[in-house]
Amino acid sequence: FPSLEDLFIDELPNLKGLFKDQRTELFPRLRNMSIYDCPKLMLPCLPSLKELTIKRCNEDVLSTISNLSSLISLDVEQNEEVVSFPEEMLRNLTLLESLAIERCTKLKVLPTALANLTSLESL
C-alpha cells in the first residue's frame, strides 16, 4: 500500500496485527490512523504516522504506541478499562504536540513521562 495515507480500523476484536509480516515498508506514506474496538491489536513501527486516534481499546494497544516516533497528535478515547497508561507509552514521542485523553473513566493517574514531552503544546 505505497500510497495509503489514512487508515481506519473498527470493531475487529481478534485482530492482532496489520499483516503477518509487520514490515514498515507496507505503509510508507501512512499519516493518519484511527483504531476503534481492536483490543488485541499491536501496532508495528510506522515511521511516517503523524496522527493516531485509539478508541475503546486496552492497555496492551497503548503500550505499542512508543513505536510511533513521528507522532504529532494522539487522541485516546473511551478506554473504559485503563486505570493508568503504560510508562513506556510516551517514551519515544518527542515530537508529540497534542495529547487528548477523553472518557477514560477509570484512569487514576497520568504517566510521569508526560514531563519529558518537550514539544507538547496541547493537553
PDB file of N, CA and C in Angstrom, residues 10-111:
ATOM      1  N   ASP A  10     -12.034  -0.659  12.552  1.00  0.00           N
ATOM      2  CA  ASP A  10     -13.142  -0.595  13.509  1.00  0.00           C
ATOM      3  C   ASP A  10     -13.721  -1.980  13.773  1.00  0.00           C
ATOM      4  N   GLU A  11     -13.945  -2.284  15.042  1.00  0.00           N
ATOM      5  CA  GLU A  11     -14.626  -3.498  15.505  1.00  0.00           C
ATOM      6  C   GLU A  11     -14.033  -4.792  14.957  1.00  0.00           C
ATOM      7  N   LEU A  12     -12.753  -4.965  15.193  1.00  0.00           N
ATOM      8  CA  LEU A  12     -12.073  -6.214  14.862  1.00  0.00           C
ATOM      9  C   LEU A  12     -11.444  -6.743  16.156  1.00  0.00           C
ATOM     10  N   PRO A  13     -12.269  -7.349  17.023  1.00  0.00           N
ATOM     11  CA  PRO A  13     -11.814  -7.705  18.369  1.00  0.00           C
ATOM     12  C   PRO A  13     -10.716  -8.762  18.417  1.00  0.00           C
ATOM     13  N   ASN A  14     -10.518  -9.530  17.360  1.00  0.00           N
ATOM     14  CA  ASN A  14      -9.484 -10.562  17.370  1.00  0.00           C
ATOM     15  C   ASN A  14      -8.259 -10.199  16.545  1.00  0.00           C
ATOM     16  N   LEU A  15      -8.249  -9.020  15.956  1.00  0.00           N
ATOM     17  CA  LEU A  15      -7.119  -8.586  15.135  1.00  0.00           C
ATOM     18  C   LEU A  15      -5.896  -8.348  16.018  1.00  0.00           C
ATOM     19  N   LYS A  16      -4.787  -9.024  15.687  1.00  0.00           N
ATOM     20  CA  LYS A  16      -3.566  -8.906  16.483  1.00  0.00           C
ATOM     21  C   LYS A  16      -2.505  -8.051  15.801  1.00  0.00           C
ATOM     22  N   GLY A  17      -2.548  -8.006  14.481  1.00  0.00           N
ATOM     23  CA  GLY A  17      -1.567  -7.222  13.731  1.00  0.00           C
ATOM     24  C   GLY A  17      -2.160  -6.791  12.409  1.00  0.00           C
ATOM     25  N   LEU A  18      -1.479  -5.868  11.746  1.00  0.00           N
ATOM     26  CA  LEU A  18      -1.989  -5.391  10.462  1.00  0.00           C
ATOM     27  C   LEU A  18      -1.767  -6.425   9.364  1.00  0.00           C
ATOM     28  N   PHE A  19      -0.645  -7.119   9.418  1.00  0.00           N
ATOM     29  CA  PHE A  19      -0.337  -8.210   8.500  1.00  0.00           C
ATOM     30  C   PHE A  19       0.523  -9.215   9.243  1.00  0.00           C
ATOM     31  N   LYS A  20       0.637 -10.415   8.695  1.00  0.00           N
ATOM     32  CA  LYS A  20       1.528 -11.401   9.312  1.00  0.00           C
ATOM     33  C   LYS A  20       2.943 -10.847   9.373  1.00  0.00           C
ATOM     34  N   ASP A  21       3.346 -10.230   8.276  1.00  0.00           N
ATOM     35  CA  ASP A  21       4.665  -9.622   8.190  1.00  0.00           C
ATOM     36  C   ASP A  21       4.512  -8.152   8.567  1.00  0.00           C
ATOM     37  N   GLN A  22       5.010  -7.743   9.704  1.00  0.00           N
ATOM     38  CA  GLN A  22       4.806  -6.381  10.215  1.00  0.00           C
ATOM     39  C   GLN A  22       5.882  -5.411   9.719  1.00  0.00           C
ATOM     40  N   ARG A  23       6.319  -5.587   8.488  1.00  0.00           N
ATOM     41  CA  ARG A  23       7.355  -4.705   7.946  1.00  0.00           C
ATOM     42  C   ARG A  23       6.830  -3.282   7.775  1.00  0.00           C
ATOM     43  N   THR A  24       7.670  -2.310   8.014  1.00  0.00           N
ATOM     44  CA  THR A  24       7.261  -0.911   7.909  1.00  0.00           C
ATOM     45  C   THR A  24       7.049  -0.485   6.464  1.00  0.00           C
ATOM     46  N   GLU A  25       7.672  -1.153   5.507  1.00  0.00           N
ATOM     47  CA  GLU A  25       7.546  -0.764   4.105  1.00  0.00           C
ATOM     48  C   GLU A  25       6.115  -0.892   3.588  1.00  0.00           C
ATOM     49  N   LEU A  26       5.260  -1.593   4.298  1.00  0.00           N
ATOM     50  CA  LEU A  26       3.894  -1.782   3.833  1.00  0.00           C
ATOM     51  C   LEU A  26       3.097  -0.485   3.837  1.00  0.00           C
ATOM     52  N   PHE A  27       3.445   0.456   4.689  1.00  0.00           N
ATOM     53  CA  PHE A  27       2.718   1.725   4.798  1.00  0.00           C
ATOM     54  C   PHE A  27       3.690   2.908   4.819  1.00  0.00           C
ATOM     55  N   PRO A  28       4.453   3.110   3.768  1.00  0.00           N
ATOM     56  CA  PRO A  28       5.475   4.161   3.814  1.00  0.00           C
ATOM     57  C   PRO A  28       4.924   5.580   3.886  1.00  0.00           C
ATOM     58  N   ARG A  29       3.668   5.798   3.493  1.00  0.00           N
ATOM     59  CA  ARG A  29       3.091   7.149   3.494  1.00  0.00           C
ATOM     60  C   ARG A  29       1.938   7.314   4.478  1.00  0.00           C
ATOM     61  N   LEU A  30       1.703   6.333   5.321  1.00  0.00           N
ATOM     62  CA  LEU A  30       0.587   6.400   6.263  1.00  0.00           C
ATOM     63  C   LEU A  30       0.779   7.562   7.229  1.00  0.00           C
ATOM     64  N   ARG A  31      -0.196   8.482   7.241  1.00  0.00           N
ATOM     65  CA  ARG A  31      -0.109   9.692   8.068  1.00  0.00           C
ATOM     66  C   ARG A  31      -1.118   9.691   9.215  1.00  0.00           C
ATOM     67  N   ASN A  32      -2.319   9.187   8.949  1.00  0.00           N
ATOM     68  CA  ASN A  32      -3.412   9.236   9.924  1.00  0.00           C
ATOM     69  C   ASN A  32      -3.982   7.838  10.128  1.00  0.00           C
ATOM     70  N   MET A  33      -4.217   7.477  11.383  1.00  0.00           N
ATOM     71  CA  MET A  33      -4.764   6.160  11.682  1.00  0.00           C
ATOM     72  C   MET A  33      -5.751   6.280  12.834  1.00  0.00           C
ATOM     73  N   SER A  34      -6.897   5.600  12.688  1.00  0.00           N
ATOM     74  CA  SER A  34      -7.898   5.527  13.747  1.00  0.00           C
ATOM     75  C   SER A  34      -8.177   4.064  14.030  1.00  0.00           C
ATOM     76  N   ILE A  35      -8.151   3.698  15.299  1.00  0.00           N
ATOM     77  CA  ILE A  35      -8.379   2.317  15.721  1.00  0.00           C
ATOM     78  C   ILE A  35      -9.497   2.323  16.752  1.00  0.00           C
ATOM     79  N   TYR A  36     -10.599   1.639  16.441  1.00  0.00           N
ATOM     80  CA  TYR A  36     -11.744   1.558  17.350  1.00  0.00           C
ATOM     81  C   TYR A  36     -12.057   0.090  17.624  1.00  0.00           C
ATOM     82  N   ASP A  37     -12.219  -0.267  18.864  1.00  0.00           N
ATOM     83  CA  ASP A  37     -12.647  -1.614  19.265  1.00  0.00           C
ATOM     84  C   ASP A  37     -11.743  -2.717  18.722  1.00  0.00           C
ATOM     85  N   CYS A  38     -10.456  -2.569  18.894  1.00  0.00           N
ATOM     86  CA  CYS A  38      -9.486  -3.591  18.480  1.00  0.00           C
ATOM     87  C   CYS A  38      -8.550  -3.873  19.663  1.00  0.00           C
ATOM     88  N   PRO A  39      -9.038  -4.558  20.693  1.00  0.00           N
ATOM     89  CA  PRO A  39      -8.287  -4.700  21.940  1.00  0.00           C
ATOM     90  C   PRO A  39      -7.009  -5.523  21.847  1.00  0.00           C
ATOM     91  N   LYS A  40      -6.862  -6.358  20.829  1.00  0.00           N
ATOM     92  CA  LYS A  40      -5.677  -7.211  20.733  1.00  0.00           C
ATOM     93  C   LYS A  40      -4.631  -6.686  19.755  1.00  0.00           C
ATOM     94  N   LEU A  41      -4.942  -5.616  19.064  1.00  0.00           N
ATOM     95  CA  LEU A  41      -4.047  -5.102  18.028  1.00  0.00           C
ATOM     96  C   LEU A  41      -2.759  -4.547  18.625  1.00  0.00           C
ATOM     97  N   MET A  42      -1.641  -4.974  18.073  1.00  0.00           N
ATOM     98  CA  MET A  42      -0.334  -4.435  18.431  1.00  0.00           C
ATOM     99  C   MET A  42       0.159  -3.638  17.233  1.00  0.00           C
ATOM    100  N   LEU A  43       0.554  -2.413  17.474  1.00  0.00           N
ATOM    101  CA  LEU A  43       0.979  -1.541  16.389  1.00  0.00           C
ATOM    102  C   LEU A  43       2.431  -1.803  16.018  1.00  0.00           C
ATOM    103  N   PRO A  44       2.710  -1.916  14.721  1.00  0.00           N
ATOM    104  CA  PRO A  44       4.102  -2.043  14.294  1.00  0.00           C
ATOM    105  C   PRO A  44       4.752  -0.662  14.288  1.00  0.00           C
ATOM    106  N   CYS A  45       6.002  -0.600  13.966  1.00  0.00           N
ATOM    107  CA  CYS A  45       6.668   0.684  13.782  1.00  0.00           C
ATOM    108  C   CYS A  45       6.131   1.293  12.486  1.00  0.00           C
ATOM    109  N   LEU A  46       5.555   2.472  12.585  1.00  0.00           N
ATOM    110  CA  LEU A  46       5.009   3.182  11.424  1.00  0.00           C
ATOM    111  C   LEU A  46       5.707   4.539  11.372  1.00  0.00           C
ATOM    112  N   PRO A  47       6.842   4.612  10.685  1.00  0.00           N
ATOM    113  CA  PRO A  47       7.698   5.791  10.779  1.00  0.00           C
ATOM    114  C   PRO A  47       7.098   7.089  10.251  1.00  0.00           C
ATOM    115  N   SER A  48       6.088   7.022   9.404  1.00  0.00           N
ATOM    116  CA  SER A  48       5.516   8.252   8.847  1.00  0.00           C
ATOM    117  C   SER A  48       4.213   8.673   9.530  1.00  0.00           C
ATOM    118  N   LEU A  49       3.720   7.892  10.496  1.00  0.00           N
ATOM    119  CA  LEU A  49       2.437   8.190  11.136  1.00  0.00           C
ATOM    120  C   LEU A  49       2.526   9.462  11.977  1.00  0.00           C
ATOM    121  N   LYS A  50       1.604  10.395  11.710  1.00  0.00           N
ATOM    122  CA  LYS A  50       1.587  11.683  12.411  1.00  0.00           C
ATOM    123  C   LYS A  50       0.426  11.800  13.393  1.00  0.00           C
ATOM    124  N   GLU A  51      -0.735  11.228  13.053  1.00  0.00           N
ATOM    125  CA  GLU A  51      -1.928  11.365  13.890  1.00  0.00           C
ATOM    126  C   GLU A  51      -2.535   9.996  14.177  1.00  0.00           C
ATOM    127  N   LEU A  52      -2.871   9.766  15.439  1.00  0.00           N
ATOM    128  CA  LEU A  52      -3.438   8.484  15.855  1.00  0.00           C
ATOM    129  C   LEU A  52      -4.583   8.719  16.832  1.00  0.00           C
ATOM    130  N   THR A  53      -5.706   8.043  16.557  1.00  0.00           N
ATOM    131  CA  THR A  53      -6.837   8.018  17.482  1.00  0.00           C
ATOM    132  C   THR A  53      -7.070   6.574  17.893  1.00  0.00           C
ATOM    133  N   ILE A  54      -7.121   6.337  19.191  1.00  0.00           N
ATOM    134  CA  ILE A  54      -7.391   4.999  19.723  1.00  0.00           C
ATOM    135  C   ILE A  54      -8.631   5.103  20.598  1.00  0.00           C
ATOM    136  N   LYS A  55      -9.638   4.319  20.230  1.00  0.00           N
ATOM    137  CA  LYS A  55     -10.913   4.385  20.946  1.00  0.00           C
ATOM    138  C   LYS A  55     -11.362   2.974  21.325  1.00  0.00           C
ATOM    139  N   ARG A  56     -11.765   2.814  22.567  1.00  0.00           N
ATOM    140  CA  ARG A  56     -12.279   1.537  23.073  1.00  0.00           C
ATOM    141  C   ARG A  56     -11.298   0.383  22.815  1.00  0.00           C
ATOM    142  N   CYS A  57     -10.070   0.579  23.247  1.00  0.00           N
ATOM    143  CA  CYS A  57      -9.062  -0.478  23.177  1.00  0.00           C
ATOM    144  C   CYS A  57      -8.540  -0.701  24.591  1.00  0.00           C
ATOM    145  N   ASN A  58      -7.467  -1.455  24.735  1.00  0.00           N
ATOM    146  CA  ASN A  58      -6.976  -1.727  26.092  1.00  0.00           C
ATOM    147  C   ASN A  58      -5.532  -1.273  26.270  1.00  0.00           C
ATOM    148  N   GLU A  59      -5.004  -1.537  27.439  1.00  0.00           N
ATOM    149  CA  GLU A  59      -3.661  -1.087  27.789  1.00  0.00           C
ATOM    150  C   GLU A  59      -2.581  -1.704  26.911  1.00  0.00           C
ATOM    151  N   ASP A  60      -2.791  -2.924  26.421  1.00  0.00           N
ATOM    152  CA  ASP A  60      -1.796  -3.572  25.566  1.00  0.00           C
ATOM    153  C   ASP A  60      -1.571  -2.779  24.283  1.00  0.00           C
ATOM    154  N   VAL A  61      -2.644  -2.288  23.696  1.00  0.00           N
ATOM    155  CA  VAL A  61      -2.525  -1.476  22.485  1.00  0.00           C
ATOM    156  C   VAL A  61      -1.752  -0.196  22.806  1.00  0.00           C
ATOM    157  N   LEU A  62      -2.052   0.401  23.935  1.00  0.00           N
ATOM    158  CA  LEU A  62      -1.390   1.647  24.318  1.00  0.00           C
ATOM    159  C   LEU A  62       0.114   1.472  24.482  1.00  0.00           C
ATOM    160  N   SER A  63       0.544   0.311  24.948  1.00  0.00           N
ATOM    161  CA  SER A  63       1.979   0.101  25.169  1.00  0.00           C
ATOM    162  C   SER A  63       2.769   0.064  23.864  1.00  0.00           C
ATOM    163  N   THR A  64       2.114  -0.202  22.734  1.00  0.00           N
ATOM    164  CA  THR A  64       2.827  -0.255  21.452  1.00  0.00           C
ATOM    165  C   THR A  64       2.947   1.118  20.791  1.00  0.00           C
ATOM    166  N   ILE A  65       2.369   2.147  21.383  1.00  0.00           N
ATOM    167  CA  ILE A  65       2.446   3.494  20.816  1.00  0.00           C
ATOM    168  C   ILE A  65       3.880   4.012  20.802  1.00  0.00           C
ATOM    169  N   SER A  66       4.708   3.530  21.698  1.00  0.00           N
ATOM    170  CA  SER A  66       6.090   4.014  21.758  1.00  0.00           C
ATOM    171  C   SER A  66       6.860   3.747  20.467  1.00  0.00           C
ATOM    172  N   ASN A  67       6.340   2.860  19.601  1.00  0.00           N
ATOM    173  CA  ASN A  67       6.965   2.579  18.306  1.00  0.00           C
ATOM    174  C   ASN A  67       6.753   3.695  17.292  1.00  0.00           C
ATOM    175  N   LEU A  68       5.933   4.680  17.621  1.00  0.00           N
ATOM    176  CA  LEU A  68       5.494   5.681  16.649  1.00  0.00           C
ATOM    177  C   LEU A  68       6.212   7.006  16.888  1.00  0.00           C
ATOM    178  N   SER A  69       7.483   7.040  16.603  1.00  0.00           N
ATOM    179  CA  SER A  69       8.320   8.184  16.970  1.00  0.00           C
ATOM    180  C   SER A  69       8.022   9.466  16.196  1.00  0.00           C
ATOM    181  N   SER A  70       7.290   9.414  15.090  1.00  0.00           N
ATOM    182  CA  SER A  70       6.942  10.618  14.321  1.00  0.00           C
ATOM    183  C   SER A  70       5.586  11.191  14.707  1.00  0.00           C
ATOM    184  N   LEU A  71       4.945  10.594  15.687  1.00  0.00           N
ATOM    185  CA  LEU A  71       3.595  11.003  16.074  1.00  0.00           C
ATOM    186  C   LEU A  71       3.571  12.445  16.587  1.00  0.00           C
ATOM    187  N   ILE A  72       2.620  13.218  16.058  1.00  0.00           N
ATOM    188  CA  ILE A  72       2.443  14.614  16.464  1.00  0.00           C
ATOM    189  C   ILE A  72       1.164  14.783  17.279  1.00  0.00           C
ATOM    190  N   SER A  73       0.137  13.972  16.951  1.00  0.00           N
ATOM    191  CA  SER A  73      -1.156  14.094  17.626  1.00  0.00           C
ATOM    192  C   SER A  73      -1.650  12.715  18.061  1.00  0.00           C
ATOM    193  N   LEU A  74      -2.034  12.599  19.328  1.00  0.00           N
ATOM    194  CA  LEU A  74      -2.542  11.346  19.883  1.00  0.00           C
ATOM    195  C   LEU A  74      -3.837  11.627  20.631  1.00  0.00           C
ATOM    196  N   ASP A  75      -4.874  10.875  20.271  1.00  0.00           N
ATOM    197  CA  ASP A  75      -6.184  11.013  20.909  1.00  0.00           C
ATOM    198  C   ASP A  75      -6.581   9.648  21.459  1.00  0.00           C
ATOM    199  N   VAL A  76      -6.720   9.547  22.767  1.00  0.00           N
ATOM    200  CA  VAL A  76      -7.097   8.306  23.442  1.00  0.00           C
ATOM    201  C   VAL A  76      -8.493   8.521  24.015  1.00  0.00           C
ATOM    202  N   GLU A  77      -9.471   7.738  23.523  1.00  0.00           N
ATOM    203  CA  GLU A  77     -10.870   7.950  23.907  1.00  0.00           C
ATOM    204  C   GLU A  77     -11.544   6.667  24.374  1.00  0.00           C
ATOM    205  N   GLN A  78     -12.431   6.795  25.307  1.00  0.00           N
ATOM    206  CA  GLN A  78     -13.326   5.730  25.775  1.00  0.00           C
ATOM    207  C   GLN A  78     -12.620   4.405  26.035  1.00  0.00           C
ATOM    208  N   ASN A  79     -11.471   4.475  26.646  1.00  0.00           N
ATOM    209  CA  ASN A  79     -10.773   3.259  27.033  1.00  0.00           C
ATOM    210  C   ASN A  79     -11.155   2.974  28.480  1.00  0.00           C
ATOM    211  N   GLU A  80     -12.317   2.367  28.625  1.00  0.00           N
ATOM    212  CA  GLU A  80     -13.003   2.218  29.912  1.00  0.00           C
ATOM    213  C   GLU A  80     -12.227   1.415  30.956  1.00  0.00           C
ATOM    214  N   GLU A  81     -11.395   0.484  30.532  1.00  0.00           N
ATOM    215  CA  GLU A  81     -10.712  -0.391  31.480  1.00  0.00           C
ATOM    216  C   GLU A  81      -9.334   0.113  31.889  1.00  0.00           C
ATOM    217  N   VAL A  82      -8.846   1.136  31.240  1.00  0.00           N
ATOM    218  CA  VAL A  82      -7.493   1.620  31.523  1.00  0.00           C
ATOM    219  C   VAL A  82      -7.478   2.420  32.824  1.00  0.00           C
ATOM    220  N   VAL A  83      -6.679   1.957  33.784  1.00  0.00           N
ATOM    221  CA  VAL A  83      -6.542   2.630  35.078  1.00  0.00           C
ATOM    222  C   VAL A  83      -5.347   3.591  35.040  1.00  0.00           C
ATOM    223  N   SER A  84      -4.308   3.181  34.320  1.00  0.00           N
ATOM    224  CA  SER A  84      -3.132   4.037  34.140  1.00  0.00           C
ATOM    225  C   SER A  84      -2.528   3.729  32.776  1.00  0.00           C
ATOM    226  N   PHE A  85      -1.824   4.685  32.239  1.00  0.00           N
ATOM    227  CA  PHE A  85      -1.154   4.469  30.964  1.00  0.00           C
ATOM    228  C   PHE A  85       0.193   3.812  31.216  1.00  0.00           C
ATOM    229  N   PRO A  86       0.599   2.894  30.334  1.00  0.00           N
ATOM    230  CA  PRO A  86       1.916   2.284  30.492  1.00  0.00           C
ATOM    231  C   PRO A  86       3.003   3.363  30.409  1.00  0.00           C
ATOM    232  N   GLU A  87       3.986   3.319  31.282  1.00  0.00           N
ATOM    233  CA  GLU A  87       5.053   4.331  31.275  1.00  0.00           C
ATOM    234  C   GLU A  87       5.783   4.364  29.934  1.00  0.00           C
ATOM    235  N   GLU A  88       5.948   3.198  29.303  1.00  0.00           N
ATOM    236  CA  GLU A  88       6.672   3.159  28.031  1.00  0.00           C
ATOM    237  C   GLU A  88       5.885   3.774  26.881  1.00  0.00           C
ATOM    238  N   MET A  89       4.609   4.005  27.080  1.00  0.00           N
ATOM    239  CA  MET A  89       3.740   4.514  26.018  1.00  0.00           C
ATOM    240  C   MET A  89       4.273   5.809  25.407  1.00  0.00           C
ATOM    241  N   LEU A  90       4.770   6.709  26.202  1.00  0.00           N
ATOM    242  CA  LEU A  90       5.191   8.023  25.723  1.00  0.00           C
ATOM    243  C   LEU A  90       6.703   8.144  25.532  1.00  0.00           C
ATOM    244  N   ARG A  91       7.410   7.073  25.735  1.00  0.00           N
ATOM    245  CA  ARG A  91       8.874   7.098  25.781  1.00  0.00           C
ATOM    246  C   ARG A  91       9.532   7.763  24.573  1.00  0.00           C
ATOM    247  N   ASN A  92       9.136   7.411  23.359  1.00  0.00           N
ATOM    248  CA  ASN A  92       9.807   7.904  22.153  1.00  0.00           C
ATOM    249  C   ASN A  92       9.027   8.985  21.417  1.00  0.00           C
ATOM    250  N   LEU A  93       8.034   9.555  22.053  1.00  0.00           N
ATOM    251  CA  LEU A  93       7.163  10.510  21.360  1.00  0.00           C
ATOM    252  C   LEU A  93       7.647  11.948  21.549  1.00  0.00           C
ATOM    253  N   THR A  94       8.874  12.198  21.196  1.00  0.00           N
ATOM    254  CA  THR A  94       9.478  13.513  21.415  1.00  0.00           C
ATOM    255  C   THR A  94       8.883  14.596  20.520  1.00  0.00           C
ATOM    256  N   LEU A  95       8.213  14.226  19.432  1.00  0.00           N
ATOM    257  CA  LEU A  95       7.605  15.202  18.521  1.00  0.00           C
ATOM    258  C   LEU A  95       6.140  15.481  18.845  1.00  0.00           C
ATOM    259  N   LEU A  96       5.587  14.781  19.823  1.00  0.00           N
ATOM    260  CA  LEU A  96       4.163  14.904  20.140  1.00  0.00           C
ATOM    261  C   LEU A  96       3.813  16.335  20.562  1.00  0.00           C
ATOM    262  N   GLU A  97       2.855  16.928  19.838  1.00  0.00           N
ATOM    263  CA  GLU A  97       2.413  18.297  20.114  1.00  0.00           C
ATOM    264  C   GLU A  97       1.051  18.335  20.792  1.00  0.00           C
ATOM    265  N   SER A  98       0.226  17.325  20.526  1.00  0.00           N
ATOM    266  CA  SER A  98      -1.137  17.324  21.057  1.00  0.00           C
ATOM    267  C   SER A  98      -1.485  15.950  21.630  1.00  0.00           C
ATOM    268  N   LEU A  99      -1.974  15.949  22.862  1.00  0.00           N
ATOM    269  CA  LEU A  99      -2.428  14.720  23.513  1.00  0.00           C
ATOM    270  C   LEU A  99      -3.811  14.978  24.095  1.00  0.00           C
ATOM    271  N   ALA A 100      -4.794  14.218  23.612  1.00  0.00           N
ATOM    272  CA  ALA A 100      -6.162  14.328  24.124  1.00  0.00           C
ATOM    273  C   ALA A 100      -6.530  13.013  24.801  1.00  0.00           C
ATOM    274  N   ILE A 101      -7.042  13.102  26.003  1.00  0.00           N
ATOM    275  CA  ILE A 101      -7.499  11.930  26.753  1.00  0.00           C
ATOM    276  C   ILE A 101      -8.945  12.201  27.125  1.00  0.00           C
ATOM    277  N   GLU A 102      -9.849  11.402  26.563  1.00  0.00           N
ATOM    278  CA  GLU A 102     -11.276  11.654  26.746  1.00  0.00           C
ATOM    279  C   GLU A 102     -12.012  10.389  27.180  1.00  0.00           C
ATOM    280  N   ARG A 103     -12.901  10.532  28.110  1.00  0.00           N
ATOM    281  CA  ARG A 103     -13.797   9.472  28.567  1.00  0.00           C
ATOM    282  C   ARG A 103     -13.062   8.168  28.915  1.00  0.00           C
ATOM    283  N   CYS A 104     -11.972   8.296  29.608  1.00  0.00           N
ATOM    284  CA  CYS A 104     -11.271   7.140  30.174  1.00  0.00           C
ATOM    285  C   CYS A 104     -11.652   7.129  31.654  1.00  0.00           C
ATOM    286  N   THR A 105     -12.818   6.599  31.940  1.00  0.00           N
ATOM    287  CA  THR A 105     -13.471   6.793  33.238  1.00  0.00           C
ATOM    288  C   THR A 105     -12.737   6.177  34.430  1.00  0.00           C
ATOM    289  N   LYS A 106     -11.912   5.156  34.205  1.00  0.00           N
ATOM    290  CA  LYS A 106     -11.192   4.525  35.319  1.00  0.00           C
ATOM    291  C   LYS A 106      -9.760   5.029  35.470  1.00  0.00           C
ATOM    292  N   LEU A 107      -9.351   5.919  34.597  1.00  0.00           N
ATOM    293  CA  LEU A 107      -7.990   6.444  34.652  1.00  0.00           C
ATOM    294  C   LEU A 107      -7.770   7.196  35.964  1.00  0.00           C
ATOM    295  N   LYS A 108      -6.725   6.803  36.693  1.00  0.00           N
ATOM    296  CA  LYS A 108      -6.463   7.404  38.004  1.00  0.00           C
ATOM    297  C   LYS A 108      -5.253   8.324  38.006  1.00  0.00           C
ATOM    298  N   VAL A 109      -4.297   8.063  37.129  1.00  0.00           N
ATOM    299  CA  VAL A 109      -3.059   8.837  37.147  1.00  0.00           C
ATOM    300  C   VAL A 109      -2.495   8.949  35.727  1.00  0.00           C
ATOM    301  N   LEU A 110      -1.879  10.069  35.452  1.00  0.00           N
ATOM    302  CA  LEU A 110      -1.212  10.264  34.169  1.00  0.00           C
ATOM    303  C   LEU A 110       0.230   9.786  34.289  1.00  0.00           C
ATOM    304  N   PRO A 111       0.831   9.348  33.184  1.00  0.00           N
ATOM    305  CA  PRO A 111       2.209   8.858  33.263  1.00  0.00           C
ATOM    306  C   PRO A 111       3.189   9.993  33.572  1.00  0.00           C
TER     307      PRO A 111
END
